[in-house]
Amino acid sequence: MDKQQNQLGSLIAAGVSIGMGAAGFFDGIVFHQILQWHHMLTNVLPTDSISDVEANTRWDGLFHAGMYVLTAVGIGFLWRASSNSNVPLSLKVFGGSLLIGAGSFNVVEGLINHQILGIHHVKPGPNQLAWDMGFLVVGALVAAIGWILLRSGQREVIVRD
């Protein structure tokens, strides 16, 4: 059983890393660019001037660059897993790992950026705490669903072998 779990490690790492990157891209594309609710440093540099908008956009770009790195690392793990005939490729394991990565990213990003550092909120304004808490709850639910799916996939892989 431990051998099968170890063999799944690169597939799980791939899913978590790609899931984190995807969640970051979703956050940046939807909240920063389409809805324009916030940028990375909206609470630090309000978008009252062109230079502040440019600075926020630069930080958004650095954020996206980090998401590219996470995604590229995940693709590397996925390549490694798919190249190893000993790694059982399970859609449930990979999909669950994606959801764990996405949900965990949102929880960590929400706690650090929204609550601890306060550099931005999901939707600034009178109900910003409710939006921030909703973001954390959705992230936790996505991660929990991912965990259930991952465990189910791991059990199926063990039964198959």
PDB file of C-alpha atoms in Angstrom:
ATOM      1  CA  MET A   1       0.000   0.000   0.000  1.00  0.00           C
ATOM      2  CA  ASP A   2       2.786   2.467   0.865  1.00  0.00           C
ATOM      3  CA  LYS A   3       4.455   1.743  -2.477  1.00  0.00           C
ATOM      4  CA  GLN A   4       1.296   2.686  -4.387  1.00  0.00           C
ATOM      5  CA  GLN A   5       0.904   5.862  -2.324  1.00  0.00           C
ATOM      6  CA  ASN A   6       4.511   6.837  -3.067  1.00  0.00           C
ATOM      7  CA  GLN A   7       3.983   6.187  -6.769  1.00  0.00           C
ATOM      8  CA  LEU A   8       1.017   8.566  -6.776  1.00  0.00           C
ATOM      9  CA  GLY A   9       3.112  11.350  -5.240  1.00  0.00           C
ATOM     10  CA  SER A  10       4.136  12.988  -8.512  1.00  0.00           C
ATOM     11  CA  LEU A  11       0.555  12.814  -9.839  1.00  0.00           C
ATOM     12  CA  ILE A  12      -0.759  14.409  -6.640  1.00  0.00           C
ATOM     13  CA  ALA A  13       1.983  17.066  -6.684  1.00  0.00           C
ATOM     14  CA  ALA A  14       1.097  17.818 -10.316  1.00  0.00           C
ATOM     15  CA  GLY A  15      -2.571  18.274  -9.510  1.00  0.00           C
ATOM     16  CA  VAL A  16      -1.968  20.439  -6.452  1.00  0.00           C
ATOM     17  CA  SER A  17       0.506  22.681  -8.267  1.00  0.00           C
ATOM     18  CA  ILE A  18      -1.627  23.065 -11.400  1.00  0.00           C
ATOM     19  CA  GLY A  19      -4.715  23.619  -9.222  1.00  0.00           C
ATOM     20  CA  MET A  20      -2.960  26.407  -7.332  1.00  0.00           C
ATOM     21  CA  GLY A  21      -1.877  28.020 -10.598  1.00  0.00           C
ATOM     22  CA  ALA A  22      -5.384  27.749 -12.048  1.00  0.00           C
ATOM     23  CA  ALA A  23      -6.936  29.313  -8.941  1.00  0.00           C
ATOM     24  CA  GLY A  24      -4.459  32.174  -9.115  1.00  0.00           C
ATOM     25  CA  PHE A  25      -5.195  32.727 -12.806  1.00  0.00           C
ATOM     26  CA  PHE A  26      -8.940  32.677 -12.074  1.00  0.00           C
ATOM     27  CA  ASP A  27      -8.481  35.223  -9.278  1.00  0.00           C
ATOM     28  CA  GLY A  28      -6.356  37.519 -11.420  1.00  0.00           C
ATOM     29  CA  ILE A  29      -8.434  37.262 -14.579  1.00  0.00           C
ATOM     30  CA  VAL A  30     -11.893  37.436 -12.982  1.00  0.00           C
ATOM     31  CA  PHE A  31     -11.388  39.711  -9.949  1.00  0.00           C
ATOM     32  CA  HIS A  32      -8.516  41.908 -11.189  1.00  0.00           C
ATOM     33  CA  GLN A  33      -9.245  42.222 -14.890  1.00  0.00           C
ATOM     34  CA  ILE A  34     -12.880  41.421 -15.752  1.00  0.00           C
ATOM     35  CA  LEU A  35     -14.747  42.594 -12.635  1.00  0.00           C
ATOM     36  CA  GLN A  36     -11.972  45.011 -11.617  1.00  0.00           C
ATOM     37  CA  TRP A  37     -12.966  44.645  -7.969  1.00  0.00           C
ATOM     38  CA  HIS A  38      -9.388  44.814  -6.765  1.00  0.00           C
ATOM     39  CA  HIS A  39      -5.730  44.612  -7.735  1.00  0.00           C
ATOM     40  CA  MET A  40      -2.898  43.074  -5.698  1.00  0.00           C
ATOM     41  CA  LEU A  41      -2.204  46.213  -3.666  1.00  0.00           C
ATOM     42  CA  THR A  42      -5.519  48.086  -3.827  1.00  0.00           C
ATOM     43  CA  ASN A  43      -5.560  48.806  -0.068  1.00  0.00           C
ATOM     44  CA  VAL A  44      -1.905  49.896  -0.087  1.00  0.00           C
ATOM     45  CA  LEU A  45      -2.021  51.870  -3.346  1.00  0.00           C
ATOM     46  CA  PRO A  46      -5.606  52.968  -4.093  1.00  0.00           C
ATOM     47  CA  THR A  47      -6.194  53.296  -7.823  1.00  0.00           C
ATOM     48  CA  ASP A  48      -6.713  57.076  -7.636  1.00  0.00           C
ATOM     49  CA  SER A  49      -3.946  57.989 -10.076  1.00  0.00           C
ATOM     50  CA  ILE A  50      -2.452  56.578 -13.248  1.00  0.00           C
ATOM     51  CA  SER A  51       0.845  55.852 -11.471  1.00  0.00           C
ATOM     52  CA  ASP A  52      -0.966  53.867  -8.749  1.00  0.00           C
ATOM     53  CA  VAL A  53      -2.946  51.923 -11.377  1.00  0.00           C
ATOM     54  CA  GLU A  54       0.356  51.172 -13.141  1.00  0.00           C
ATOM     55  CA  ALA A  55       1.959  50.004  -9.885  1.00  0.00           C
ATOM     56  CA  ASN A  56      -1.036  47.782  -9.084  1.00  0.00           C
ATOM     57  CA  THR A  57      -0.973  46.380 -12.617  1.00  0.00           C
ATOM     58  CA  ARG A  58       2.750  45.639 -12.267  1.00  0.00           C
ATOM     59  CA  TRP A  59       2.091  43.706  -9.043  1.00  0.00           C
ATOM     60  CA  ASP A  60      -0.796  41.892 -10.754  1.00  0.00           C
ATOM     61  CA  GLY A  61       1.681  40.895 -13.471  1.00  0.00           C
ATOM     62  CA  LEU A  62       4.184  39.599 -10.917  1.00  0.00           C
ATOM     63  CA  PHE A  63       1.358  37.623  -9.306  1.00  0.00           C
ATOM     64  CA  HIS A  64       0.510  36.095 -12.700  1.00  0.00           C
ATOM     65  CA  ALA A  65       4.192  35.302 -13.308  1.00  0.00           C
ATOM     66  CA  GLY A  66       4.163  33.343 -10.043  1.00  0.00           C
ATOM     67  CA  MET A  67       1.084  31.464 -11.237  1.00  0.00           C
ATOM     68  CA  TYR A  68       2.914  30.580 -14.469  1.00  0.00           C
ATOM     69  CA  VAL A  69       5.769  29.144 -12.400  1.00  0.00           C
ATOM     70  CA  LEU A  70       3.373  27.074 -10.253  1.00  0.00           C
ATOM     71  CA  THR A  71       1.615  25.790 -13.356  1.00  0.00           C
ATOM     72  CA  ALA A  72       4.893  24.979 -15.135  1.00  0.00           C
ATOM     73  CA  VAL A  73       6.131  23.070 -12.086  1.00  0.00           C
ATOM     74  CA  GLY A  74       2.844  21.155 -12.065  1.00  0.00           C
ATOM     75  CA  ILE A  75       3.181  20.325 -15.752  1.00  0.00           C
ATOM     76  CA  GLY A  76       6.685  19.035 -15.016  1.00  0.00           C
ATOM     77  CA  PHE A  77       5.322  16.789 -12.262  1.00  0.00           C
ATOM     78  CA  LEU A  78       2.543  15.600 -14.589  1.00  0.00           C
ATOM     79  CA  TRP A  79       5.063  14.839 -17.348  1.00  0.00           C
ATOM     80  CA  ARG A  80       7.148  12.872 -14.868  1.00  0.00           C
ATOM     81  CA  ALA A  81       4.134  10.954 -13.576  1.00  0.00           C
ATOM     82  CA  SER A  82       2.849  10.108 -17.056  1.00  0.00           C
ATOM     83  CA  SER A  83       6.316   8.970 -18.162  1.00  0.00           C
ATOM     84  CA  ASN A  84       6.575   6.478 -15.301  1.00  0.00           C
ATOM     85  CA  SER A  85       4.721   3.251 -16.064  1.00  0.00           C
ATOM     86  CA  ASN A  86       4.608   2.490 -12.321  1.00  0.00           C
ATOM     87  CA  VAL A  87       2.423   5.537 -11.612  1.00  0.00           C
ATOM     88  CA  PRO A  88      -1.245   4.602 -11.934  1.00  0.00           C
ATOM     89  CA  LEU A  89      -2.923   7.498 -13.755  1.00  0.00           C
ATOM     90  CA  SER A  90      -6.196   8.102 -11.958  1.00  0.00           C
ATOM     91  CA  LEU A  91      -8.588  10.871 -12.957  1.00  0.00           C
ATOM     92  CA  LYS A  92     -10.029  10.923  -9.430  1.00  0.00           C
ATOM     93  CA  VAL A  93      -6.589  11.296  -7.853  1.00  0.00           C
ATOM     94  CA  PHE A  94      -5.550  13.999 -10.311  1.00  0.00           C
ATOM     95  CA  GLY A  95      -8.909  15.821 -10.226  1.00  0.00           C
ATOM     96  CA  GLY A  96      -9.032  15.687  -6.439  1.00  0.00           C
ATOM     97  CA  SER A  97      -5.497  17.042  -6.296  1.00  0.00           C
ATOM     98  CA  LEU A  98      -6.468  19.900  -8.637  1.00  0.00           C
ATOM     99  CA  LEU A  99      -9.347  20.831  -6.333  1.00  0.00           C
ATOM    100  CA  ILE A 100      -7.143  20.575  -3.233  1.00  0.00           C
ATOM    101  CA  GLY A 101      -4.617  22.898  -4.868  1.00  0.00           C
ATOM    102  CA  ALA A 102      -7.230  25.406  -6.010  1.00  0.00           C
ATOM    103  CA  GLY A 103      -9.121  25.462  -2.725  1.00  0.00           C
ATOM    104  CA  SER A 104      -5.982  25.585  -0.598  1.00  0.00           C
ATOM    105  CA  PHE A 105      -4.581  28.423  -2.690  1.00  0.00           C
ATOM    106  CA  ASN A 106      -7.747  30.452  -2.129  1.00  0.00           C
ATOM    107  CA  VAL A 107      -7.743  29.783   1.610  1.00  0.00           C
ATOM    108  CA  VAL A 108      -4.066  30.704   2.032  1.00  0.00           C
ATOM    109  CA  GLU A 109      -4.296  33.734  -0.275  1.00  0.00           C
ATOM    110  CA  GLY A 110      -7.486  34.858   1.439  1.00  0.00           C
ATOM    111  CA  LEU A 111      -6.039  34.536   4.929  1.00  0.00           C
ATOM    112  CA  ILE A 112      -2.714  36.201   4.102  1.00  0.00           C
ATOM    113  CA  ASN A 113      -3.682  38.925   1.614  1.00  0.00           C
ATOM    114  CA  HIS A 114      -7.217  39.727   2.782  1.00  0.00           C
ATOM    115  CA  GLN A 115      -7.045  39.192   6.539  1.00  0.00           C
ATOM    116  CA  ILE A 116      -3.453  39.299   7.825  1.00  0.00           C
ATOM    117  CA  LEU A 117      -1.782  41.783   5.465  1.00  0.00           C
ATOM    118  CA  GLY A 118      -4.975  43.503   4.326  1.00  0.00           C
ATOM    119  CA  ILE A 119      -3.404  44.441   0.974  1.00  0.00           C
ATOM    120  CA  HIS A 120      -6.730  43.928  -0.798  1.00  0.00           C
ATOM    121  CA  HIS A 121     -10.193  42.459  -0.282  1.00  0.00           C
ATOM    122  CA  VAL A 122     -12.317  40.381  -2.655  1.00  0.00           C
ATOM    123  CA  LYS A 123     -14.815  43.236  -3.081  1.00  0.00           C
ATOM    124  CA  PRO A 124     -13.900  46.355  -1.134  1.00  0.00           C
ATOM    125  CA  GLY A 125     -16.738  48.273   0.442  1.00  0.00           C
ATOM    126  CA  PRO A 126     -19.296  48.014   3.212  1.00  0.00           C
ATOM    127  CA  ASN A 127     -19.646  44.212   2.944  1.00  0.00           C
ATOM    128  CA  GLN A 128     -15.989  43.378   2.326  1.00  0.00           C
ATOM    129  CA  LEU A 129     -15.705  41.051   5.324  1.00  0.00           C
ATOM    130  CA  ALA A 130     -18.673  39.005   4.064  1.00  0.00           C
ATOM    131  CA  TRP A 131     -17.073  38.730   0.606  1.00  0.00           C
ATOM    132  CA  ASP A 132     -13.733  37.757   2.162  1.00  0.00           C
ATOM    133  CA  MET A 133     -15.334  35.126   4.406  1.00  0.00           C
ATOM    134  CA  GLY A 134     -17.365  33.742   1.497  1.00  0.00           C
ATOM    135  CA  PHE A 135     -14.142  33.431  -0.500  1.00  0.00           C
ATOM    136  CA  LEU A 136     -12.535  31.473   2.364  1.00  0.00           C
ATOM    137  CA  VAL A 137     -15.570  29.202   2.773  1.00  0.00           C
ATOM    138  CA  VAL A 138     -15.741  28.422  -0.949  1.00  0.00           C
ATOM    139  CA  GLY A 139     -11.992  27.710  -0.978  1.00  0.00           C
ATOM    140  CA  ALA A 140     -12.313  25.369   2.004  1.00  0.00           C
ATOM    141  CA  LEU A 141     -15.277  23.556   0.412  1.00  0.00           C
ATOM    142  CA  VAL A 142     -13.408  23.109  -2.880  1.00  0.00           C
ATOM    143  CA  ALA A 143     -10.393  21.700  -0.994  1.00  0.00           C
ATOM    144  CA  ALA A 144     -12.643  19.370   1.055  1.00  0.00           C
ATOM    145  CA  ILE A 145     -14.362  18.041  -2.078  1.00  0.00           C
ATOM    146  CA  GLY A 146     -10.920  17.544  -3.591  1.00  0.00           C
ATOM    147  CA  TRP A 147      -9.777  15.597  -0.531  1.00  0.00           C
ATOM    148  CA  ILE A 148     -12.814  13.289  -0.730  1.00  0.00           C
ATOM    149  CA  LEU A 149     -12.242  12.718  -4.454  1.00  0.00           C
ATOM    150  CA  LEU A 150      -8.508  12.118  -3.932  1.00  0.00           C
ATOM    151  CA  ARG A 151      -9.085   9.571  -1.159  1.00  0.00           C
ATOM    152  CA  SER A 152     -11.688   7.780  -3.277  1.00  0.00           C
ATOM    153  CA  GLY A 153      -9.236   7.603  -6.174  1.00  0.00           C
ATOM    154  CA  GLN A 154      -6.449   6.337  -3.922  1.00  0.00           C
ATOM    155  CA  ARG A 155      -8.685   3.534  -2.637  1.00  0.00           C
ATOM    156  CA  GLU A 156      -9.591   2.548  -6.209  1.00  0.00           C
ATOM    157  CA  VAL A 157      -5.925   2.445  -7.227  1.00  0.00           C
ATOM    158  CA  ILE A 158      -5.063   0.222  -4.255  1.00  0.00           C
ATOM    159  CA  VAL A 159      -7.970  -2.141  -5.003  1.00  0.00           C
ATOM    160  CA  ARG A 160      -6.906  -2.393  -8.691  1.00  0.00           C
ATOM    161  CA  ASP A 161      -3.340  -3.377  -7.768  1.00  0.00           C
TER     162      ASP A 161
END
